[in-house]
Coordinates of C-alpha atoms in Angstrom, one line a residue:
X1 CA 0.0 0.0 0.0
X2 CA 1.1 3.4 -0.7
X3 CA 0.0 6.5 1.7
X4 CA 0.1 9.9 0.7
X5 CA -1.0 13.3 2.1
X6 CA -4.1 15.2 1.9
X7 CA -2.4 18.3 0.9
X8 CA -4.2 21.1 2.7
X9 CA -4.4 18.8 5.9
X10 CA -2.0 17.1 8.4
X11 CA -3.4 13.9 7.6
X12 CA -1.5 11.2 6.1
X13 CA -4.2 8.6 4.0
X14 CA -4.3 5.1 2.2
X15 CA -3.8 5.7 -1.6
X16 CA -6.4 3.0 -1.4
X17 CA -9.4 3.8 0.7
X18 CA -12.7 2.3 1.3
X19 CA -16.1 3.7 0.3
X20 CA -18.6 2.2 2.8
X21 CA -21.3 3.2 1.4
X22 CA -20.6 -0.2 -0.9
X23 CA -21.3 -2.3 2.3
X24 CA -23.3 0.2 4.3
X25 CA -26.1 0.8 2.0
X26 CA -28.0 -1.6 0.1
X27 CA -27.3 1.0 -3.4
X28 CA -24.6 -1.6 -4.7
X29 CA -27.2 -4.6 -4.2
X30 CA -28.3 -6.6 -1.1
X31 CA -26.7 -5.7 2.1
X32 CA -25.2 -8.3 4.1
X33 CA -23.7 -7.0 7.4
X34 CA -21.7 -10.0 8.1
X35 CA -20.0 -9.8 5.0
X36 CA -19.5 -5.9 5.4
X37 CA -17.8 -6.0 8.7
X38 CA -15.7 -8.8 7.7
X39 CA -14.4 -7.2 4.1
X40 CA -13.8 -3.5 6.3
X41 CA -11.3 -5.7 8.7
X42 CA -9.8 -7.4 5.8
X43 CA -9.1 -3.6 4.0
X44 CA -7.7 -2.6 7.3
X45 CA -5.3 -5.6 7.8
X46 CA -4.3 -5.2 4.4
X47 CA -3.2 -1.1 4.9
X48 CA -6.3 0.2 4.0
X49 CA -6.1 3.0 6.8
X50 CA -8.9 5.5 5.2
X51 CA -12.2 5.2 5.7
X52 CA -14.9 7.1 4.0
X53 CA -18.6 7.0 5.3
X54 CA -21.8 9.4 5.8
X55 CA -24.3 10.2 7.8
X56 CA -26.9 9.4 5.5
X57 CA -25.9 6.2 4.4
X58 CA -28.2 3.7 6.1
X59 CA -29.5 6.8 7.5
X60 CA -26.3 6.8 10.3
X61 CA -25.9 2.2 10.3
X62 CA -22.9 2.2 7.8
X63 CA -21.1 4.6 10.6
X64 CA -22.2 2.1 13.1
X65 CA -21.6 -0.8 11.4
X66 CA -17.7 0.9 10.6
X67 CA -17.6 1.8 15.0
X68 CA -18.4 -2.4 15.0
X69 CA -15.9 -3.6 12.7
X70 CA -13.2 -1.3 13.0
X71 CA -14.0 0.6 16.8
X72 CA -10.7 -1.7 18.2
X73 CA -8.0 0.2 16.1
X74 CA -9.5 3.5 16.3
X75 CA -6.1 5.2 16.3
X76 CA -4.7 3.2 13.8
X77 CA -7.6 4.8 10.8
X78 CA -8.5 8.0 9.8
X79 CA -12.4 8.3 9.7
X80 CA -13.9 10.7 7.1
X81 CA -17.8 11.2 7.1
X82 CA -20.3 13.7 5.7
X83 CA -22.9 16.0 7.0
X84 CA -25.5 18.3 5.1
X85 CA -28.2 16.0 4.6
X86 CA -30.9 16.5 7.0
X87 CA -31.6 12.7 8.4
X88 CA -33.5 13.6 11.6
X89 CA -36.5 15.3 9.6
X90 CA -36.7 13.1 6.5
X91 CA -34.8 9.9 7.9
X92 CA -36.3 7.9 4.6
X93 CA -36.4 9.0 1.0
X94 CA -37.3 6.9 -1.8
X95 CA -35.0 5.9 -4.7
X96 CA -32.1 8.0 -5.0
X97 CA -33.7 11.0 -4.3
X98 CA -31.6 13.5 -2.1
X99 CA -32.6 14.3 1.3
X100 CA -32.9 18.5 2.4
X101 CA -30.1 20.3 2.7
X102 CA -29.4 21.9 6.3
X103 CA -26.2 24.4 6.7
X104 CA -27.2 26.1 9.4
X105 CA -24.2 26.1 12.1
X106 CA -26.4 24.4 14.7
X107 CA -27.3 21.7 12.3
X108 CA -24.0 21.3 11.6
X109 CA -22.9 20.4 15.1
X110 CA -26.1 18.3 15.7
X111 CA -24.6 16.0 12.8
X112 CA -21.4 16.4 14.0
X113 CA -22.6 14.8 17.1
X114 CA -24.4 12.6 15.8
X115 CA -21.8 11.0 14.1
X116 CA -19.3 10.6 16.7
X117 CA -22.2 9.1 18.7
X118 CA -22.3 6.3 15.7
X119 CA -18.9 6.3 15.3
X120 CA -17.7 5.7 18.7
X121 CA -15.6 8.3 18.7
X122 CA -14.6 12.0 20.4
X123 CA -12.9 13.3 17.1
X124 CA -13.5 12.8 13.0
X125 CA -10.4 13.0 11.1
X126 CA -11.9 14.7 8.0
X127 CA -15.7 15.8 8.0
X128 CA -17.1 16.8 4.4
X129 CA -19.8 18.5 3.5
X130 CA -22.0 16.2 1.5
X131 CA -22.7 17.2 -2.1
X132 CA -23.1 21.0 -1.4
X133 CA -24.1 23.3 -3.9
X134 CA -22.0 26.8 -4.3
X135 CA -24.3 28.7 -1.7
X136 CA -23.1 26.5 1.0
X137 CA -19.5 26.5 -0.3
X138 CA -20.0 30.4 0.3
X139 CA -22.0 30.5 3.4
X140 CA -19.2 32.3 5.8
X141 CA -20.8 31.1 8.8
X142 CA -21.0 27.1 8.4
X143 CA -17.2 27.5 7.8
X144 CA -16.7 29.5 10.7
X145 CA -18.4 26.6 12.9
X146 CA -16.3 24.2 10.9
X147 CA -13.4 26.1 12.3
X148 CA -14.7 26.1 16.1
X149 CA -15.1 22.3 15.8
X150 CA -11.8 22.1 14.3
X151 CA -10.1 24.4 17.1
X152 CA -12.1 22.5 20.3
X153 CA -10.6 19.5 18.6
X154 CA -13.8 17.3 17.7
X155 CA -12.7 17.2 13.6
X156 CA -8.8 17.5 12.8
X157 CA -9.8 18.9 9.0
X158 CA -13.1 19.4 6.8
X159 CA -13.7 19.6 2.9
X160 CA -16.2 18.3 0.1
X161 CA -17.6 16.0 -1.3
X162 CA -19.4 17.2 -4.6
X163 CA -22.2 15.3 -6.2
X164 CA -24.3 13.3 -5.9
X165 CA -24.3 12.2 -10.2
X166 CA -21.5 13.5 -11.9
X167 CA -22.6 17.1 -13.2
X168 CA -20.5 20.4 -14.7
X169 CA -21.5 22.6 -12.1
X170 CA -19.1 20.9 -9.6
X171 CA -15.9 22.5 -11.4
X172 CA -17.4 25.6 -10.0
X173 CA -17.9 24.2 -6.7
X174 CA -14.8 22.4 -6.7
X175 CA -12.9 25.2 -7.5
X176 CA -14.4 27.8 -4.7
X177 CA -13.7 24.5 -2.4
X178 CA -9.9 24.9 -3.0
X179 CA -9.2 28.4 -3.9
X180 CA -11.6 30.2 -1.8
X181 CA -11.7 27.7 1.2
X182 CA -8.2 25.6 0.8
X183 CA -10.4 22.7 1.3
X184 CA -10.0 19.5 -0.1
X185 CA -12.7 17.9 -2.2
X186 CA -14.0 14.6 -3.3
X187 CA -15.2 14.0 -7.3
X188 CA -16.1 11.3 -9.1
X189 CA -13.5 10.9 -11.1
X190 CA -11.9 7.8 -14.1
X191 CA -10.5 7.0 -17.3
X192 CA -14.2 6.9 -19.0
X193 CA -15.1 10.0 -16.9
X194 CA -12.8 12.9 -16.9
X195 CA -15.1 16.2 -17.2
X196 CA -14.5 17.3 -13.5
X197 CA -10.5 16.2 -13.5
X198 CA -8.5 18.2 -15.2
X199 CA -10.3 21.6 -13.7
X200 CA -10.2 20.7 -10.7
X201 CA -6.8 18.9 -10.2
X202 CA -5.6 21.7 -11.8
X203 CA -6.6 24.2 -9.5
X204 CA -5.8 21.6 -6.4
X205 CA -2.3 21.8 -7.8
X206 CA -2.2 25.0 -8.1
X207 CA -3.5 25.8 -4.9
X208 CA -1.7 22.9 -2.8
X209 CA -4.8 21.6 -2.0
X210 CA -5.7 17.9 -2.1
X211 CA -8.2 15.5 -4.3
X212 CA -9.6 12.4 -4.2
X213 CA -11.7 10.2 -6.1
X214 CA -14.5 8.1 -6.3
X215 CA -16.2 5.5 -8.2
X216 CA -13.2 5.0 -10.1
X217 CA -13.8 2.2 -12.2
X218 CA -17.1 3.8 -14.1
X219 CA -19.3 2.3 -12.0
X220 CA -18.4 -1.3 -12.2
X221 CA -17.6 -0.8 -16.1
X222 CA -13.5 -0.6 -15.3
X223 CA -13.8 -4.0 -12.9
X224 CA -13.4 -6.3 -15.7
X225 CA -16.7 -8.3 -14.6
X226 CA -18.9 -6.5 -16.9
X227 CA -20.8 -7.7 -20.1
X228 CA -23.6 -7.0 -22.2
X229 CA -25.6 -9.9 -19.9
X230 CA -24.8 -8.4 -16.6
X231 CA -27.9 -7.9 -14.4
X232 CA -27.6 -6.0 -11.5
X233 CA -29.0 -6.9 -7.6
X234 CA -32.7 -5.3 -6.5
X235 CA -31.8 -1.9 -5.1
X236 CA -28.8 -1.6 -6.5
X237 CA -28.4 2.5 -7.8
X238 CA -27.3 1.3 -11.3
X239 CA -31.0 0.2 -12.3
X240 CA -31.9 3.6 -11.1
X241 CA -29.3 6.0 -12.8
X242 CA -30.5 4.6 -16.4
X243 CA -34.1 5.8 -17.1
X244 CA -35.1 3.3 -19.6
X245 CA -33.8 -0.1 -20.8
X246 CA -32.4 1.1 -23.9
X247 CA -30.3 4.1 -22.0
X248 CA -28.6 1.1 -19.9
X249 CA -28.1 -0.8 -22.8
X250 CA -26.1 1.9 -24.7
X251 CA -24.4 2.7 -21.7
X252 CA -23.2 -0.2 -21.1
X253 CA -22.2 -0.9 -25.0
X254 CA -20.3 2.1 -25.4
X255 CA -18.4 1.8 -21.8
X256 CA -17.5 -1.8 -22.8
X257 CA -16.6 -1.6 -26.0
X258 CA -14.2 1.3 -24.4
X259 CA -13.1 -0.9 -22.2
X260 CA -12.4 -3.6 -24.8
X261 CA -9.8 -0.9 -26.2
X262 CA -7.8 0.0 -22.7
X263 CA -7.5 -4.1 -22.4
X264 CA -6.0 -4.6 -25.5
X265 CA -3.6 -2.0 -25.3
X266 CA -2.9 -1.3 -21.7
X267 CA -3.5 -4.3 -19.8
X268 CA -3.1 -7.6 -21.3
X269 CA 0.7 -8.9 -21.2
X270 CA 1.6 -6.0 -19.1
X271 CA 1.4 -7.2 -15.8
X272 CA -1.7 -5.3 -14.1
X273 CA -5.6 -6.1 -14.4
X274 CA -7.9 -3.4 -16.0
X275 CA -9.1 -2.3 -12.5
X276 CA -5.6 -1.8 -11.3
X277 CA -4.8 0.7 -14.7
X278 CA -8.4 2.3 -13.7
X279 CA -6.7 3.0 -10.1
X280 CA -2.9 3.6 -10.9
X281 CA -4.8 6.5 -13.8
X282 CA -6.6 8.1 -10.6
X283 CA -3.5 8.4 -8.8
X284 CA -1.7 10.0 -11.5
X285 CA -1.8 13.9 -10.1
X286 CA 0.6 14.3 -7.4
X287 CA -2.5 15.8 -5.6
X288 CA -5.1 12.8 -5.7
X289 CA -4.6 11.6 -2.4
X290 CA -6.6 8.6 -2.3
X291 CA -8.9 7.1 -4.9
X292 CA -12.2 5.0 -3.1
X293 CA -13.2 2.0 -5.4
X294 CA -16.2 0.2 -4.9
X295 CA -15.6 -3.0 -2.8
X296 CA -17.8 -5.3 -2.6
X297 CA -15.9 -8.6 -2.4
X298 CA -13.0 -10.1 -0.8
X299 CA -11.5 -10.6 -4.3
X300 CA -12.0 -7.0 -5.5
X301 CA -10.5 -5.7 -2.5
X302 CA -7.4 -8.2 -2.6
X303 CA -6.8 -7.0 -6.3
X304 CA -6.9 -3.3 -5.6
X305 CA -4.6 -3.2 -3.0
X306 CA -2.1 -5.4 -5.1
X307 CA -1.9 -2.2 -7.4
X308 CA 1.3 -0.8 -5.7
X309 CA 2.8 -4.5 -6.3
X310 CA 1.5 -4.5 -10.4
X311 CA 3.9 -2.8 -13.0
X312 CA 3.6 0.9 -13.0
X313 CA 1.7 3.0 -15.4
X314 CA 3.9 4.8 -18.1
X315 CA 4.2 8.4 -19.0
X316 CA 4.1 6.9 -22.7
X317 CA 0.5 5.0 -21.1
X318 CA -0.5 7.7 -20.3
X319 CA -0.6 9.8 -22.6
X320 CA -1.8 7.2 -25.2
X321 CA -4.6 6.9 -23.0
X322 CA -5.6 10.6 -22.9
X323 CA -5.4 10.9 -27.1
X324 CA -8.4 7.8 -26.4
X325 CA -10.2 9.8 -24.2
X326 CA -9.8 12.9 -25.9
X327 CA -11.2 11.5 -29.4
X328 CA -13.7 9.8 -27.2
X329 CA -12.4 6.5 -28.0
X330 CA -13.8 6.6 -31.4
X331 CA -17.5 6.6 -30.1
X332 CA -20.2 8.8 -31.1
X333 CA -22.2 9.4 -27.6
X334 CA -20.0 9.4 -24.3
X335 CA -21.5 7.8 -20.8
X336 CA -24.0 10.3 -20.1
X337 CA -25.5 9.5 -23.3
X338 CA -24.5 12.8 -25.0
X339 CA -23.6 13.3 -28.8
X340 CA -20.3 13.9 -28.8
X341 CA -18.8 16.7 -31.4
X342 CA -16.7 15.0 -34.1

């Protein structure tokens, strides 16, 4: 495992961290505690050290059901979590429709102890706001209660998390996050899905302000699992995010036959798997600090955290794999579904 820094902050992360909202929440299929608990111990015996949850996943169980797994080695993790989504007034919403906003400062610390109530802890190491709009990037005085949290020592550093579907308004709000705040921020972020990178790692760059990314293998598409026939579980988001059958299916056709591409040319006979490239591409700016992949399984999360051990990505890879993205990989539509300009 490699560990970098969240520029910006003290804290010193896994390059490989773990998303539990894959085993908190039932939006990546049937959820089965057992098995949760179980794969966030493996991740931690084998150097995951960042853990990435939210308040309104499971409407506050994932952060409980991290405290069980994980509660023994508090000082050996750091802990991120989100707040913004008002749980306590609309604790249910159908779907994957959002929740309220609340950024009122005395929300903020009734989430704030709420989680470390969950969490079964007395500090978070990194508390985001979860998928704020620019208003609440701007609102003075929910980061002036970040900073009196911060300064009676119950968070050690705060950021974003922009979302929650990928969506060109968050290079705005990424960029206040880091220039006007020097906050770090979270973005979805791949090789098929690049519209919020190179803005805002740019400016994080620029700014010496840290990154990181998630769902970086598209979604499943980049876990070399996928074809044509896959059906996904009851519940999970995936069935949701396409509106008909026929969007799904094009999705899925143009992301694979994209993927078909990067495995011929980057993967086999050069000693990593396709999810590994999709990971080692994440990390490539010296300011991504940690890239959260979708685990699900014990043989996912084996494979991801062999990256470090797989053979490196190539200046020469890379940039062959930027002239594919850049002409779109030859296709006429891109993920979204949207013509793209020939």
């Amino acid at each position: 495992m490699d560990y970098r820094t969240l520029q910006g902050t003290d804290l010193t992360v896994s390059a490989v961290g773990f998303g539990v909202w894959t085993v908190g929440t039932t939006w990546w299929g049937v959820r089965d505690e057992g098995m949760g608990k179980a794969l966030l111990r493996r991740a931690f015996d084998s150097g995951v050290t960042f853990f990435d949850n939210a308040d309104t996943y499971a409407s506050g169980r994932a952060e409980e059901l991290q405290r069980e797994a994980l509660g023994d080695v508090r000082s050996e993790i750091v802990i991120g979590t989100k707040f913004g989504y008002d749980i306590y007034t609309h604790p249910d919403r159908p779907g994957q429709q959002e929740r309220p906003h609340d950024w009122s400062p005395a929300y903020l610390r009734k989430a704030l102890e709420g989680s470390l109530k969950r969490l079964g802890t007395d500090y978070i190491d990194y508390y985001q706001l979860h998928n704020p709009r620019i208003d609440a990037i701007r609102a003075d005085d929910l980061w002036a209660e970040l900073e009196k949290a911060k300064a009676e020592g119950l968070i050690r550093a705060y950021g974003t998390a922009l979302g929650p579907a990928l969506n060109d308004r968050q290079i705005e709000e990424g960029i206040a996050s880091l220039r006007e705040r020097r906050a770090p921020t979270q973005i979805i972020y791949n090789l098929l899905e690049q519209v919020l990178g190179e803005p805002i790692l740019a400016a994080g760059e620029q700014a010496g302000v840290g990154v990181m990314a998630r769902v970086p293998h598209a979604s499943g598409l980049l876990e070399g699992y996928m074809t044509l026939e896959t059906e996904f579980e009851p519940g999970d988001h995936r069935n949701w995010r396409m509106t008909t059958n026929a969007r799904r299916k094009a999705w899925m056709e143009d992301g694979l036959k994209k993927v078909e591409q990067l495995n011929a040319e980057f993967v086999q006979g050069r000693g990593r798997t396709i999810g590994q490239l999709a990971i080692q591409f994440a990390l490539r700016s010296p300011v991504m600090a940690s890239v959260l992949p979708n685990i699900y399984s014990q043989e996912g999360l084996d494979e991801y955290v062999a990256t470090f051990g797989a053979a490196p990505l190539t200046d020469a890879e890379y940039d062959a794999i930027q002239a594919l993205y850049r002409q779109n990989f030859g296709m006429a539509t891109d993920l979204r579904g949207e013509v793209v300009a020939q």
